[in-house]
PDB file of C-alpha atoms in Angstrom:
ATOM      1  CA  UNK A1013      -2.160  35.700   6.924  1.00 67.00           C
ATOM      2  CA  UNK A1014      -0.383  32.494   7.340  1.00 72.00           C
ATOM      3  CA  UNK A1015      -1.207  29.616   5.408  1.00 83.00           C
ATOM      4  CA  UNK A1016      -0.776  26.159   6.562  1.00 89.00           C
ATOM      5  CA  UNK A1017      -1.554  22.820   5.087  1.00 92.00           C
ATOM      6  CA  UNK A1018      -3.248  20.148   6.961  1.00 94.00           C
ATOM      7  CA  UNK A1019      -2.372  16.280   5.617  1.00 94.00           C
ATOM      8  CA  UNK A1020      -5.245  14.131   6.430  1.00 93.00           C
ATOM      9  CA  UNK A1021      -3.528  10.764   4.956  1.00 87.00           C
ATOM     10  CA  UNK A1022      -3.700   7.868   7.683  1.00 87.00           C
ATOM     11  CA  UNK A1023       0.020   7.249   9.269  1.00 86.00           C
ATOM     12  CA  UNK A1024       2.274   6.595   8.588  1.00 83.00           C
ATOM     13  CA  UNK A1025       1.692   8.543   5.572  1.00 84.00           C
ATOM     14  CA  UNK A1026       0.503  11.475   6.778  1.00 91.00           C
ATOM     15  CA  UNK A1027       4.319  12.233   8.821  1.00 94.00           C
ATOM     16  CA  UNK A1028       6.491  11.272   5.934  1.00 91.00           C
ATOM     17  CA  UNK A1029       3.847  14.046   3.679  1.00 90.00           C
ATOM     18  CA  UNK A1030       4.482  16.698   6.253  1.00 96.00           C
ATOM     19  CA  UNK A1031       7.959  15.966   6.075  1.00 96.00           C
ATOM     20  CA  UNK A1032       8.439  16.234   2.187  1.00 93.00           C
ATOM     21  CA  UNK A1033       6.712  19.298   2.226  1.00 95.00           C
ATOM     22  CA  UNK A1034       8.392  21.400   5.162  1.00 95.00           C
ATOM     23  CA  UNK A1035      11.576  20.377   3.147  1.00 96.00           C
ATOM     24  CA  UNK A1036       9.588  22.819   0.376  1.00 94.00           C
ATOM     25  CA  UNK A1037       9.007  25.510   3.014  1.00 92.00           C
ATOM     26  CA  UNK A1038       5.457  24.814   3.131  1.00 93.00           C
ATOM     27  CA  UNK A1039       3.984  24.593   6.972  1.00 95.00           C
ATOM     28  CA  UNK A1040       2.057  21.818   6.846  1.00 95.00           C
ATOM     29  CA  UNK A1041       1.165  19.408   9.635  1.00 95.00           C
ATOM     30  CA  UNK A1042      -0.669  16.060   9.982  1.00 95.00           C
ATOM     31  CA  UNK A1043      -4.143  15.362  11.067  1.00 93.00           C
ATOM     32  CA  UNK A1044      -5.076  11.530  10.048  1.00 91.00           C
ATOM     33  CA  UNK A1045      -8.359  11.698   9.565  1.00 90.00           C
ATOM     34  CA  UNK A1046      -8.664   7.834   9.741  1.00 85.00           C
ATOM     35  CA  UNK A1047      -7.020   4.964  11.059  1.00 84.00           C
ATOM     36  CA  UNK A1048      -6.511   1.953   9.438  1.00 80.00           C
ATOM     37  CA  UNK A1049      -5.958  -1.429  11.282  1.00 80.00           C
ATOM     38  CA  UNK A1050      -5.356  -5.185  10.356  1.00 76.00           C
ATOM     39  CA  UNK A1051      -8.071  -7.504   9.610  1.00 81.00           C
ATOM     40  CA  UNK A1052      -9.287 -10.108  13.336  1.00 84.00           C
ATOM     41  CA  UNK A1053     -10.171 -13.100  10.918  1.00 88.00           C
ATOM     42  CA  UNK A1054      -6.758 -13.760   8.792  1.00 89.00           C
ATOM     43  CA  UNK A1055      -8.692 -16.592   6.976  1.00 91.00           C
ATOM     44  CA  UNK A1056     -10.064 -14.609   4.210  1.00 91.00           C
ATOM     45  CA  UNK A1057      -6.619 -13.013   3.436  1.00 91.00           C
ATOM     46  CA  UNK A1058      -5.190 -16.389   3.789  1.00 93.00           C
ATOM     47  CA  UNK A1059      -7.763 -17.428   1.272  1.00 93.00           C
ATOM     48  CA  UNK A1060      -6.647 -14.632  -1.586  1.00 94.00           C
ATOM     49  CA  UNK A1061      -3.301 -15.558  -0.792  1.00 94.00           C
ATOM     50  CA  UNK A1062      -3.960 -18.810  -1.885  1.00 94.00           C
ATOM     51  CA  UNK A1063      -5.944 -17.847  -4.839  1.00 94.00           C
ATOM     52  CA  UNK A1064      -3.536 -15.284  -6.253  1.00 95.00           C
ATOM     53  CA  UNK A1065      -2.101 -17.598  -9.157  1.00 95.00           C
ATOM     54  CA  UNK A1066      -5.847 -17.814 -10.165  1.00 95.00           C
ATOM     55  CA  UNK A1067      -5.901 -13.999 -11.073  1.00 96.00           C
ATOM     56  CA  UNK A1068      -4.631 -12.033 -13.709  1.00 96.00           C
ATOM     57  CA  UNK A1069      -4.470  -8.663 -11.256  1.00 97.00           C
ATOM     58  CA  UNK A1070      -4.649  -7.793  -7.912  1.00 97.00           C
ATOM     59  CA  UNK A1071      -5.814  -3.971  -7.061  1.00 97.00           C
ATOM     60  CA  UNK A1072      -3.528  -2.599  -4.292  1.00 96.00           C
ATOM     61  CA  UNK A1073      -5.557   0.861  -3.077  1.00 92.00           C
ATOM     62  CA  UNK A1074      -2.539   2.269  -0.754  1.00 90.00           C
ATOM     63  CA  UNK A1075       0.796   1.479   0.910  1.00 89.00           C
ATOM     64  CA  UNK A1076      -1.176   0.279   4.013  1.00 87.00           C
ATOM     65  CA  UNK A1077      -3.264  -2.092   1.800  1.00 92.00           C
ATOM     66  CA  UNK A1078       0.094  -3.445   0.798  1.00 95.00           C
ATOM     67  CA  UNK A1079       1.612  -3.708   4.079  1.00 91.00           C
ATOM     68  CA  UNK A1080      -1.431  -5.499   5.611  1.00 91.00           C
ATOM     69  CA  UNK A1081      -1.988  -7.718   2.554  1.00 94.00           C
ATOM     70  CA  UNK A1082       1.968  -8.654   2.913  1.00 95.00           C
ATOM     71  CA  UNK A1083       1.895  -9.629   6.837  1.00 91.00           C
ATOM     72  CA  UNK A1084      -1.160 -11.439   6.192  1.00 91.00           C
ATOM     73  CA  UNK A1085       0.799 -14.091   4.009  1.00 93.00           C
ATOM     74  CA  UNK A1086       0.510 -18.071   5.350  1.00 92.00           C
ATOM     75  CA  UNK A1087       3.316 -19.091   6.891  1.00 89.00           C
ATOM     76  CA  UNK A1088       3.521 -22.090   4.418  1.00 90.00           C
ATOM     77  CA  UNK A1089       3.412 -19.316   1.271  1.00 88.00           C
ATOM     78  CA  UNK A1090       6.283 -17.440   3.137  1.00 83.00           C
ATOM     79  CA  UNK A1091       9.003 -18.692   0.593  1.00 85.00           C
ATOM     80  CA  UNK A1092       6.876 -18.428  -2.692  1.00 86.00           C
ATOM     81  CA  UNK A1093       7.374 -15.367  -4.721  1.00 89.00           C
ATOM     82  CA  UNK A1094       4.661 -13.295  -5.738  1.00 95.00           C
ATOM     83  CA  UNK A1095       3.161 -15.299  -8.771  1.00 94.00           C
ATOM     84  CA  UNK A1096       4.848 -14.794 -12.185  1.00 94.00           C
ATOM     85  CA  UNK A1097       1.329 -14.710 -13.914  1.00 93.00           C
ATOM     86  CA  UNK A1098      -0.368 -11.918 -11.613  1.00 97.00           C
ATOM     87  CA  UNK A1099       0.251  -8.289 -11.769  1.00 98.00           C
ATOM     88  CA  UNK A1100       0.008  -6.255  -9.034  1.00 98.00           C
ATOM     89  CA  UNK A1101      -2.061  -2.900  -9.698  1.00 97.00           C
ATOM     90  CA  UNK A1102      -1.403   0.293  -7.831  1.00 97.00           C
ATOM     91  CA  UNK A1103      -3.395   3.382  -7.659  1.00 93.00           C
ATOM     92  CA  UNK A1104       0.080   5.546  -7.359  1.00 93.00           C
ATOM     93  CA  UNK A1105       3.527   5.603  -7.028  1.00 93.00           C
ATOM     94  CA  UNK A1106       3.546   5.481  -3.084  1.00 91.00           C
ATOM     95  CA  UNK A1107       1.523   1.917  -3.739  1.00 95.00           C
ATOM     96  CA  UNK A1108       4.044   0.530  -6.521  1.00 97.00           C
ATOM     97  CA  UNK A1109       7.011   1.416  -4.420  1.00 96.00           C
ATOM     98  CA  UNK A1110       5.360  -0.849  -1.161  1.00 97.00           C
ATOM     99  CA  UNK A1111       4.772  -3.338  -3.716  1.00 98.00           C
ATOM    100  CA  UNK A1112       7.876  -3.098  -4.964  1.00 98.00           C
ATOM    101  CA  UNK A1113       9.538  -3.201  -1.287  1.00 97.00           C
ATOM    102  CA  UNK A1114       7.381  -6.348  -0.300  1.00 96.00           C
ATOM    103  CA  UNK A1115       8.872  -8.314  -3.317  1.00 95.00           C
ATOM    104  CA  UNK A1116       6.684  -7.345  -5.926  1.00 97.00           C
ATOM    105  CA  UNK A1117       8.964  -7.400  -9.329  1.00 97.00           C
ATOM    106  CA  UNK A1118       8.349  -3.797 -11.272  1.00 97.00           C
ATOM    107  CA  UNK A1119       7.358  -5.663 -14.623  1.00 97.00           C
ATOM    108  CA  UNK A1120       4.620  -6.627 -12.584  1.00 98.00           C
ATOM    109  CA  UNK A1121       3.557  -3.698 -11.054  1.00 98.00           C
ATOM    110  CA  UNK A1122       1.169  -1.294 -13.408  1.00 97.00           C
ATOM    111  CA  UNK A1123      -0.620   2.200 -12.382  1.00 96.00           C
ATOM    112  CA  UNK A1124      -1.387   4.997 -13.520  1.00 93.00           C
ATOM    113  CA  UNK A1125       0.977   7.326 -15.294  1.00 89.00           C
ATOM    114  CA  UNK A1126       2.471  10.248 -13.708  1.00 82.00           C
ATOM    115  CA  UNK A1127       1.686  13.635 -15.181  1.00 74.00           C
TER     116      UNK A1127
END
C-alpha cells in the first residue's frame, strides 16, 4: 500500500512543505486545514507597533504572524528599524527566518533550539 502524507499547514506553507518533501521522494500533498487572513481594524496593530520599544519581547507564533504583523506597520514607523531593545521570539526556524527577512537583526531573534 501506498503511503502518502497530507500537510495541513495554512499557505503558503503548506506548498513550499510538499515541495521539500517530494524533493525526499515522499508523496505528500497539501490540504490547509485553515486559512489565515489580515486583521479589518489595523488600529490595534498600529497600537503594538507603537508600543514595541516598551517591551522586552515580542512572541512571533508563525511566518504568517510575521508577515501580517510586518504589513501592518504605520506608515509614519515605515523608516524606523525594529527597536534595538526588543527581541523578537520565534517558535521555529521558519518564524526566525520571516523575522529575519522583514528586518529583524538575528541577535535579536531567539527560539527554540534545533535538535
Amino acid at each position: 500500500m501506498a503511503l502518502r502524507l497530507l500537510v495541513t499547514r495554512p499557505q503558503p506553507q503548506a506548498d513550499a512543505w510538499v515541495a521539500r518533501l517530494r524533493v525526499h521522494g515522499i508523496d505528500a500533498v497539501a490540504l490547509p486545514l485553515l486559512t489565515i487572513d489580515a486583521v479589518v481594524d489595523l488600529s490595534e496593530l498600529h497600537a503594538a507597533w507603537r508600543d514595541l520599544p516598551r517591551y522586552a519581547l515580542v512572541l512571533f507564533v508563525s511566518p504568517n504572524a510575521v508577515s501580517h504583523f510586518f504589513a501592518a506597520r504605520p506608515a509614519e514607523l515605515a523608516e524606523r528599524g525594529w527597536p534595538a531593545g526588543t527581541r523578537a521570539g520565534a517558535t521555529g526556524p521558519g518564524t526566525v527566518q520571516a523575522l529575519q527577512l522583514a528586518g529583524v537583526p538575528a541577535a535579536l531573534c531567539v527560539a527554540p533550539p534545533l535538535h
